[in-house]
One Martini backbone bead per residue (centre of mass of N, CA, C, O) as a GRO file, in nm:
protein
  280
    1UNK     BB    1  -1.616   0.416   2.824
    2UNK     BB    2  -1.480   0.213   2.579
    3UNK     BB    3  -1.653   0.267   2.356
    4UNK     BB    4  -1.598   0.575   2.342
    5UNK     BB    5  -1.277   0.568   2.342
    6UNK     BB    6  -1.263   0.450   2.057
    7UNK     BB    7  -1.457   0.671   1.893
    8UNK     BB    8  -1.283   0.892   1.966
    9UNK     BB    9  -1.005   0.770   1.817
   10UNK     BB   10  -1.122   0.756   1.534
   11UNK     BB   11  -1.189   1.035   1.486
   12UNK     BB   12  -0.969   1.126   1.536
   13UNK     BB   13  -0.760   0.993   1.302
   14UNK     BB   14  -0.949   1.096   1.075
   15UNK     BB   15  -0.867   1.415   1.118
   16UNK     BB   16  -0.602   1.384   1.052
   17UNK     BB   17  -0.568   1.249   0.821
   18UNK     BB   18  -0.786   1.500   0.662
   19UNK     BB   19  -0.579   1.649   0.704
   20UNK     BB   20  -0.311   1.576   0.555
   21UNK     BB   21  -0.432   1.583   0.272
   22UNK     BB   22  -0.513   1.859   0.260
   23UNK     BB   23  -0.182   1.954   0.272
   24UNK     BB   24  -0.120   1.758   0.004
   25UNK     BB   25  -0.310   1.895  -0.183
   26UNK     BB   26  -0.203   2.176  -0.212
   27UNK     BB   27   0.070   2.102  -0.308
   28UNK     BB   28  -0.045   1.951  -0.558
   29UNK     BB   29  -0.082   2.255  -0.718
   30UNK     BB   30   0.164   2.352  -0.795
   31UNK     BB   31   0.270   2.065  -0.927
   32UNK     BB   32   0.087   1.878  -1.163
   33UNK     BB   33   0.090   1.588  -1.339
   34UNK     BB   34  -0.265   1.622  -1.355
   35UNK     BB   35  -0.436   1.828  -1.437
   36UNK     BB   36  -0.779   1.826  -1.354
   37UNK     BB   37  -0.887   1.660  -1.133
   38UNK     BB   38  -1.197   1.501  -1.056
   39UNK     BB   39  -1.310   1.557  -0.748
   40UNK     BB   40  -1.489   1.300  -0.728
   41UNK     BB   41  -1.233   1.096  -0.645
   42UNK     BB   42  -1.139   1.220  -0.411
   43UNK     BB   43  -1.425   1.200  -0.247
   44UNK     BB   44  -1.413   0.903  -0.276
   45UNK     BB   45  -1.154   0.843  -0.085
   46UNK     BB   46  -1.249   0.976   0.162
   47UNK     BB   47  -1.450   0.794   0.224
   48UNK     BB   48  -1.314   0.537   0.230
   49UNK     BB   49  -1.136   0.573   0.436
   50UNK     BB   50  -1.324   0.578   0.633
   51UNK     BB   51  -1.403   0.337   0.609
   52UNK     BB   52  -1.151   0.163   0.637
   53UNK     BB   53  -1.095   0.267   0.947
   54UNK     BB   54  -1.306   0.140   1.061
   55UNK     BB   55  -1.251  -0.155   0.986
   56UNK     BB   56  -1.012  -0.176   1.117
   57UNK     BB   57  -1.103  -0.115   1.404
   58UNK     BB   58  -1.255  -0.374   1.426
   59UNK     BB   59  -1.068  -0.588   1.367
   60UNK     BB   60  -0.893  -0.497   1.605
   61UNK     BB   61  -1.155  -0.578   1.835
   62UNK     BB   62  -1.136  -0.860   1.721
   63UNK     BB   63  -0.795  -0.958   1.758
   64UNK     BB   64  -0.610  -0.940   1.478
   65UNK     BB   65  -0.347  -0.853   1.586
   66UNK     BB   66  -0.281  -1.028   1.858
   67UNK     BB   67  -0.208  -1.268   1.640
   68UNK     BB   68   0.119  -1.181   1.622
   69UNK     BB   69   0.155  -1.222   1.963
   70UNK     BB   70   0.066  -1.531   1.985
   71UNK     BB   71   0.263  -1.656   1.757
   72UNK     BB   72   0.526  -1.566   1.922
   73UNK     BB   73   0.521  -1.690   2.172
   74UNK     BB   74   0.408  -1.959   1.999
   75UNK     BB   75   0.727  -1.976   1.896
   76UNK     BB   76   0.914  -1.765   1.979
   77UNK     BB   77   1.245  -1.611   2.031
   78UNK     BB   78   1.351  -1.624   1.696
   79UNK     BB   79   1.534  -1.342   1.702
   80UNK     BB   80   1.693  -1.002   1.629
   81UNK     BB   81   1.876  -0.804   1.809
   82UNK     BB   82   1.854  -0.472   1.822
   83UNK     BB   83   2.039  -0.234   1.944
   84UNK     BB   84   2.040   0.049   2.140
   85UNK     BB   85   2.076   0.347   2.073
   86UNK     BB   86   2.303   0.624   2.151
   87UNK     BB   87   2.247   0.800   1.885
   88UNK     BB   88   2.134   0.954   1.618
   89UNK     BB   89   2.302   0.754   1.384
   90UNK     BB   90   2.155   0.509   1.509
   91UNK     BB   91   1.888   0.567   1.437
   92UNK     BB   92   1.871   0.626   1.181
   93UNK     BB   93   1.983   0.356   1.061
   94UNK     BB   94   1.759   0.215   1.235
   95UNK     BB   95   1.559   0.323   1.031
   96UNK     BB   96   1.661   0.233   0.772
   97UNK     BB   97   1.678  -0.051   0.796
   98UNK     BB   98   1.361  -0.123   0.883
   99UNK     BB   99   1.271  -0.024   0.605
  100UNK     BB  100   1.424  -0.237   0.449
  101UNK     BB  101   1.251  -0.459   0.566
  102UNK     BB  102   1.028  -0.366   0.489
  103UNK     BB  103   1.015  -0.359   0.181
  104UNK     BB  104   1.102  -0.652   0.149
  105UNK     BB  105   0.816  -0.760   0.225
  106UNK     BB  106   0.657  -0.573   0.068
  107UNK     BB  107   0.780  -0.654  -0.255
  108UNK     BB  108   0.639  -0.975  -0.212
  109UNK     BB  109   0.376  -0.883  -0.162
  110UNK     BB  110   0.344  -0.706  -0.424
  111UNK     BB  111   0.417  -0.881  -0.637
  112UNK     BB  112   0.186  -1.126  -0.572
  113UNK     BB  113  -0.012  -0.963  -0.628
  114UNK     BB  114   0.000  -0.941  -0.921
  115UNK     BB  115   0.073  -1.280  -1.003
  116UNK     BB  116  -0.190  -1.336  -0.816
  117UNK     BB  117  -0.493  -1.362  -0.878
  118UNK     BB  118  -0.580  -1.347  -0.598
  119UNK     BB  119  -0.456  -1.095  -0.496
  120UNK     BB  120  -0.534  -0.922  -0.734
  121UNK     BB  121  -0.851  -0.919  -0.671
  122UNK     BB  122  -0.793  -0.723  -0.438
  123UNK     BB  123  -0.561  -0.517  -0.544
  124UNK     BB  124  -0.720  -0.309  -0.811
  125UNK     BB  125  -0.859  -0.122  -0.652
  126UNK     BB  126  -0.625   0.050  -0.659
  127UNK     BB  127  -0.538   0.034  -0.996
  128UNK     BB  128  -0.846   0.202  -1.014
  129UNK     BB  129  -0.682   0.453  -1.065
  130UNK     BB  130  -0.741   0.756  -1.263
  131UNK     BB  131  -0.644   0.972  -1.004
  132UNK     BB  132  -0.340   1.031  -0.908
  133UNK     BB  133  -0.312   1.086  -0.507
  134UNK     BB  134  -0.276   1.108  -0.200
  135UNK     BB  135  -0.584   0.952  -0.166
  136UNK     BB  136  -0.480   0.649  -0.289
  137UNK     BB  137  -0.347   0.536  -0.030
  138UNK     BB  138  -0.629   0.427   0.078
  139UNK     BB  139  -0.701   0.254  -0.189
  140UNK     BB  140  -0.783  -0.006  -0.024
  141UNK     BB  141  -0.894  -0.305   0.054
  142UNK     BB  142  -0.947  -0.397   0.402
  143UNK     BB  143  -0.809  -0.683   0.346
  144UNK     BB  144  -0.529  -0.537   0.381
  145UNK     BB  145  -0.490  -0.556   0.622
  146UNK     BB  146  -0.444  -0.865   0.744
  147UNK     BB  147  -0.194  -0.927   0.510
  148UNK     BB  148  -0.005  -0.789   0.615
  149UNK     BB  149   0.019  -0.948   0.901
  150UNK     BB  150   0.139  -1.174   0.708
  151UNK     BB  151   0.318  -1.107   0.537
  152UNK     BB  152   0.485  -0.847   0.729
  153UNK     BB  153   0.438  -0.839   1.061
  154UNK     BB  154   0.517  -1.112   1.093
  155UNK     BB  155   0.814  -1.233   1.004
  156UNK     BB  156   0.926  -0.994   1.173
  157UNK     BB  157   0.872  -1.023   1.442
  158UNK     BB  158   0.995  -1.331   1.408
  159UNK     BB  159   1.322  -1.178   1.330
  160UNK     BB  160   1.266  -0.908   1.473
  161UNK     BB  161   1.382  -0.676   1.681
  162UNK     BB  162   1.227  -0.329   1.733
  163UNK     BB  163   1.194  -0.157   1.983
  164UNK     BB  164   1.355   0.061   2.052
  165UNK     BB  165   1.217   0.149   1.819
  166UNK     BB  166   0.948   0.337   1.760
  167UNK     BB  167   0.680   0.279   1.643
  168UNK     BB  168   0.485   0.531   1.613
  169UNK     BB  169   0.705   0.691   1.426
  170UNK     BB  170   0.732   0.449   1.228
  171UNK     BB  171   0.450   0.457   1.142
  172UNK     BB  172   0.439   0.769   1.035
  173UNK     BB  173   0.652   0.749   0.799
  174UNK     BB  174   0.486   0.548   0.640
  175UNK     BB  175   0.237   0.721   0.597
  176UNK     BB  176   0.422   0.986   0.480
  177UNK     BB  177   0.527   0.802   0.234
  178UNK     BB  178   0.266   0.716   0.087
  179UNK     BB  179   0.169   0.972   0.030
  180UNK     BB  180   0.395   1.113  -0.116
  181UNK     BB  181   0.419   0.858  -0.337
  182UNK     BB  182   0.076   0.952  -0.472
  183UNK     BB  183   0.146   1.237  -0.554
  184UNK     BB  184   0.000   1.455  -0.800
  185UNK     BB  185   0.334   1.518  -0.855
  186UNK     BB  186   0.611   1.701  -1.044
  187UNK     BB  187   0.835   1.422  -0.884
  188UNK     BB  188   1.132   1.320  -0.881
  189UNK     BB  189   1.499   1.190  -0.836
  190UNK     BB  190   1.659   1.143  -1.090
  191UNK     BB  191   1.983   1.007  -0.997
  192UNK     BB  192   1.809   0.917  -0.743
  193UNK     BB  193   1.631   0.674  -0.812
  194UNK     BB  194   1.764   0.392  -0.744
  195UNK     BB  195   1.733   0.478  -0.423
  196UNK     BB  196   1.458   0.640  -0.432
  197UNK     BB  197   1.130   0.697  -0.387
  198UNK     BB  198   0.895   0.839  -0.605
  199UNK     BB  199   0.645   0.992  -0.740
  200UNK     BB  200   0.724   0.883  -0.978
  201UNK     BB  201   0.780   0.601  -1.001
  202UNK     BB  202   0.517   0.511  -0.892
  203UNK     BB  203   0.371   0.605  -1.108
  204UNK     BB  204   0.488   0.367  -1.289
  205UNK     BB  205   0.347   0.148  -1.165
  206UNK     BB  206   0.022   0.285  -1.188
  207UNK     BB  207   0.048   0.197  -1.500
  208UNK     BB  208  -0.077   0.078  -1.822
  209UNK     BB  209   0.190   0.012  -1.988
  210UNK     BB  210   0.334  -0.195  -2.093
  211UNK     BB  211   0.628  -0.097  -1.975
  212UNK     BB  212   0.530  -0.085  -1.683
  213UNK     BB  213   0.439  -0.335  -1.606
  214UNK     BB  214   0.548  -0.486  -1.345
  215UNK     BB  215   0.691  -0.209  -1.172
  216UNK     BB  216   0.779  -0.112  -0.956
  217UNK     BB  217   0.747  -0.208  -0.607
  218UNK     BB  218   0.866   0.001  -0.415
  219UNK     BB  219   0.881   0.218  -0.138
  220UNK     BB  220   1.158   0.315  -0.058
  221UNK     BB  221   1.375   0.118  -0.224
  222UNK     BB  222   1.458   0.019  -0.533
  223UNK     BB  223   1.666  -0.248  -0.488
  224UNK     BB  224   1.488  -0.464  -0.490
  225UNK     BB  225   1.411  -0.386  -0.821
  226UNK     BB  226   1.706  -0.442  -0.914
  227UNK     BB  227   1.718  -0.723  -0.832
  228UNK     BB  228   1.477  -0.864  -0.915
  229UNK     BB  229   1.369  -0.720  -1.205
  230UNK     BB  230   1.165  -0.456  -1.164
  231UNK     BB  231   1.324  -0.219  -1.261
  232UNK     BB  232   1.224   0.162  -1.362
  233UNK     BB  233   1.350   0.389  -1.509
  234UNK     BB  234   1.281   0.729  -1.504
  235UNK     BB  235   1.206   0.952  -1.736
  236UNK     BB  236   1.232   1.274  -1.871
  237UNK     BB  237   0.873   1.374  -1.779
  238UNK     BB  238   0.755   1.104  -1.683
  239UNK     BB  239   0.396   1.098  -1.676
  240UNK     BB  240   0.151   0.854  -1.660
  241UNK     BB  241  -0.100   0.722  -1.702
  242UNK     BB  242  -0.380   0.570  -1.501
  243UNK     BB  243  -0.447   0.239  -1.447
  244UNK     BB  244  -0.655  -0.031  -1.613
  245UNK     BB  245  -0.587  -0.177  -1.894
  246UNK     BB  246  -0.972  -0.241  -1.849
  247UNK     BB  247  -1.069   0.077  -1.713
  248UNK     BB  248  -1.165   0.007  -1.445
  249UNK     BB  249  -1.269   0.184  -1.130
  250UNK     BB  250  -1.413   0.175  -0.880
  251UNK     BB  251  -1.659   0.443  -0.756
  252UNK     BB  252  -1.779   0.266  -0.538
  253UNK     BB  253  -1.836   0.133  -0.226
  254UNK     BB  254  -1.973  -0.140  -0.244
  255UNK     BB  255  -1.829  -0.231  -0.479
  256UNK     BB  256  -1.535  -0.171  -0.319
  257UNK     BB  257  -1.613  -0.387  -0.083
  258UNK     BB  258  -1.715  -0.679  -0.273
  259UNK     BB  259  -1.463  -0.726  -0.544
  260UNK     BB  260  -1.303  -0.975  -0.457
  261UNK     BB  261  -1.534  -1.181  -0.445
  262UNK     BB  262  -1.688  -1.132  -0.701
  263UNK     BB  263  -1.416  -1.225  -0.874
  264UNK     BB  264  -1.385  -1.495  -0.719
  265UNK     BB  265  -1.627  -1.618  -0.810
  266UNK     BB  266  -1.540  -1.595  -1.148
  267UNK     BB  267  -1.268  -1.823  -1.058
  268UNK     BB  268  -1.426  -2.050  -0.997
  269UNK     BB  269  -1.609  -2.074  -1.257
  270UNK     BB  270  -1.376  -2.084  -1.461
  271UNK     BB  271  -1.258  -2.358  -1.350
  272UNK     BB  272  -1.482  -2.538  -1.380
  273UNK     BB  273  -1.518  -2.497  -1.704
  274UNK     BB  274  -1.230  -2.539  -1.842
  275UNK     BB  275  -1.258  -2.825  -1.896
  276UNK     BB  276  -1.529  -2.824  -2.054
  277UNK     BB  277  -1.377  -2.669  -2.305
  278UNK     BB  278  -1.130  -2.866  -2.350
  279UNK     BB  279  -1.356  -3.094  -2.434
  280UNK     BB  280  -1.408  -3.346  -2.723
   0.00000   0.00000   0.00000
């Protein structure tokens, strides 16, 4: 039956995450940018991960990723279309070229996450993290599967033709680079910091300090940082630690479930009484 074989790739996604977790937790006692993190933060992400894969699936199954392919359809093939690559150098740049332009579009949804108060109380839930380390990288709300799809795969869709290169491929790589980039591991990328980003780079944007706030907004390339004005160099040895800068954790299945919402009422309720409170 549909549901079973449904539940079964559930099952399996769950168990290869939390297998790729376990590998990058031990990588991590090598040598951890925050020696002594509390087990109970990683095993609260671990939880989570699991909420967010279920609710994503769900969300999948009642047909939200499909709107991404009937809005192109009704919108017509009016995008670019990469040639296929003829050997490994040119799948290479054409994975490269894809990252960059996932990037670009990542970039800009992800600074508006930080400056539109609204996508902000969705996305704070990530950035209340004072444990930064792999499993941080799913501590997402799951209201960011639908965002995404609005603000980097429609776009891309449609302007961009990439099937010649395997989905599958690409969707593994952004996987294994977001956990790479959340690893609590003292490591850098030196004088390649402007090119690539790293996990010490990542860790400055999930910092609280105020020299910190809104930079290092890219995923994979800097360049977007480096042009839009939002690039900070990390200094040698710069680990700071992690969190929001009004304390809050956020480290409950249910509070961090309905914090958006709950969020976006006290917003709406403040901008209610904003007239009354400046009328004299």
């Amino acid at each position: 039956m549909e549901w079973i074989d449904n539940i079964s790739i559930f099952v399996k996604y769950v168990l290869q995450g939390l297998l790729m977790y376990g590998v990058f937790i031990l990588i991590e006692r090598l040598r951890p940018a925050e020696p002594n993190q509390p087990f109970r933060h990683i095993l609260f992400n671990l939880k989570w991960y699991i909420v967010y894969t279920l609710l994503a699936f769900l969300m999948n199954a009642i047909g939200i990723a499909t709107l991404v392919e009937l809005t192109r359809t009704w919108l017509g093939g009016a995008y670019l279309t990469f040639p296929e690559p003829r050997n490994w150098i040119e799948a290479f740049f054409g994975v490269i070229l894809y990252l960059l332009i996932v990037d670009f579009f990542y970039y800009w949804f992800h600074r508006c996450q930080h400056t539109n108060s609204f996508l902000w109380e969705q996305h704070k839930f990530h950035h209340s993290e004072v444990s930064l380390n792999v499993t941080s990288s799913r501590r997402v709300h799951w209201l960011e599967e639908p965002l995404v799809l609005l603000f980097i795969v429609l776009p891309m869709t449609l302007l961009f033709n990439l099937q010649p290169i395997p989905s599958g491929f690409l969707a593994f790589i952004q996987v294994l680079w977001l956990q790479f980039i959340h690893m609590n591991l003292r490591l850098g990328a030196g004088k390649l910091s402007p090119i690539i980003v790293s996990p010490q780079y990542h860790r400055i944007h999930h910092s609280y300090q105020p020299e910190h706030i809104d930079k290092n907004y890219a995923v994979f390339f800097p360049i977007w940082d480096i042009i839009f004005g939002s690039y900070y160099h990390p200094q040698k040895g710069e680990f700071p630690p992690t969190g929001l800068t009004t304390g809050e954790t956020h480290n409950h299945l249910w509070e961090a479930a309905i914090l958006p919402f709950r969020e976006w009422l006290k917003l709406i309720k403040f901008r209610k009484q904003k007239p009354e409170n400046n009328h004299f």
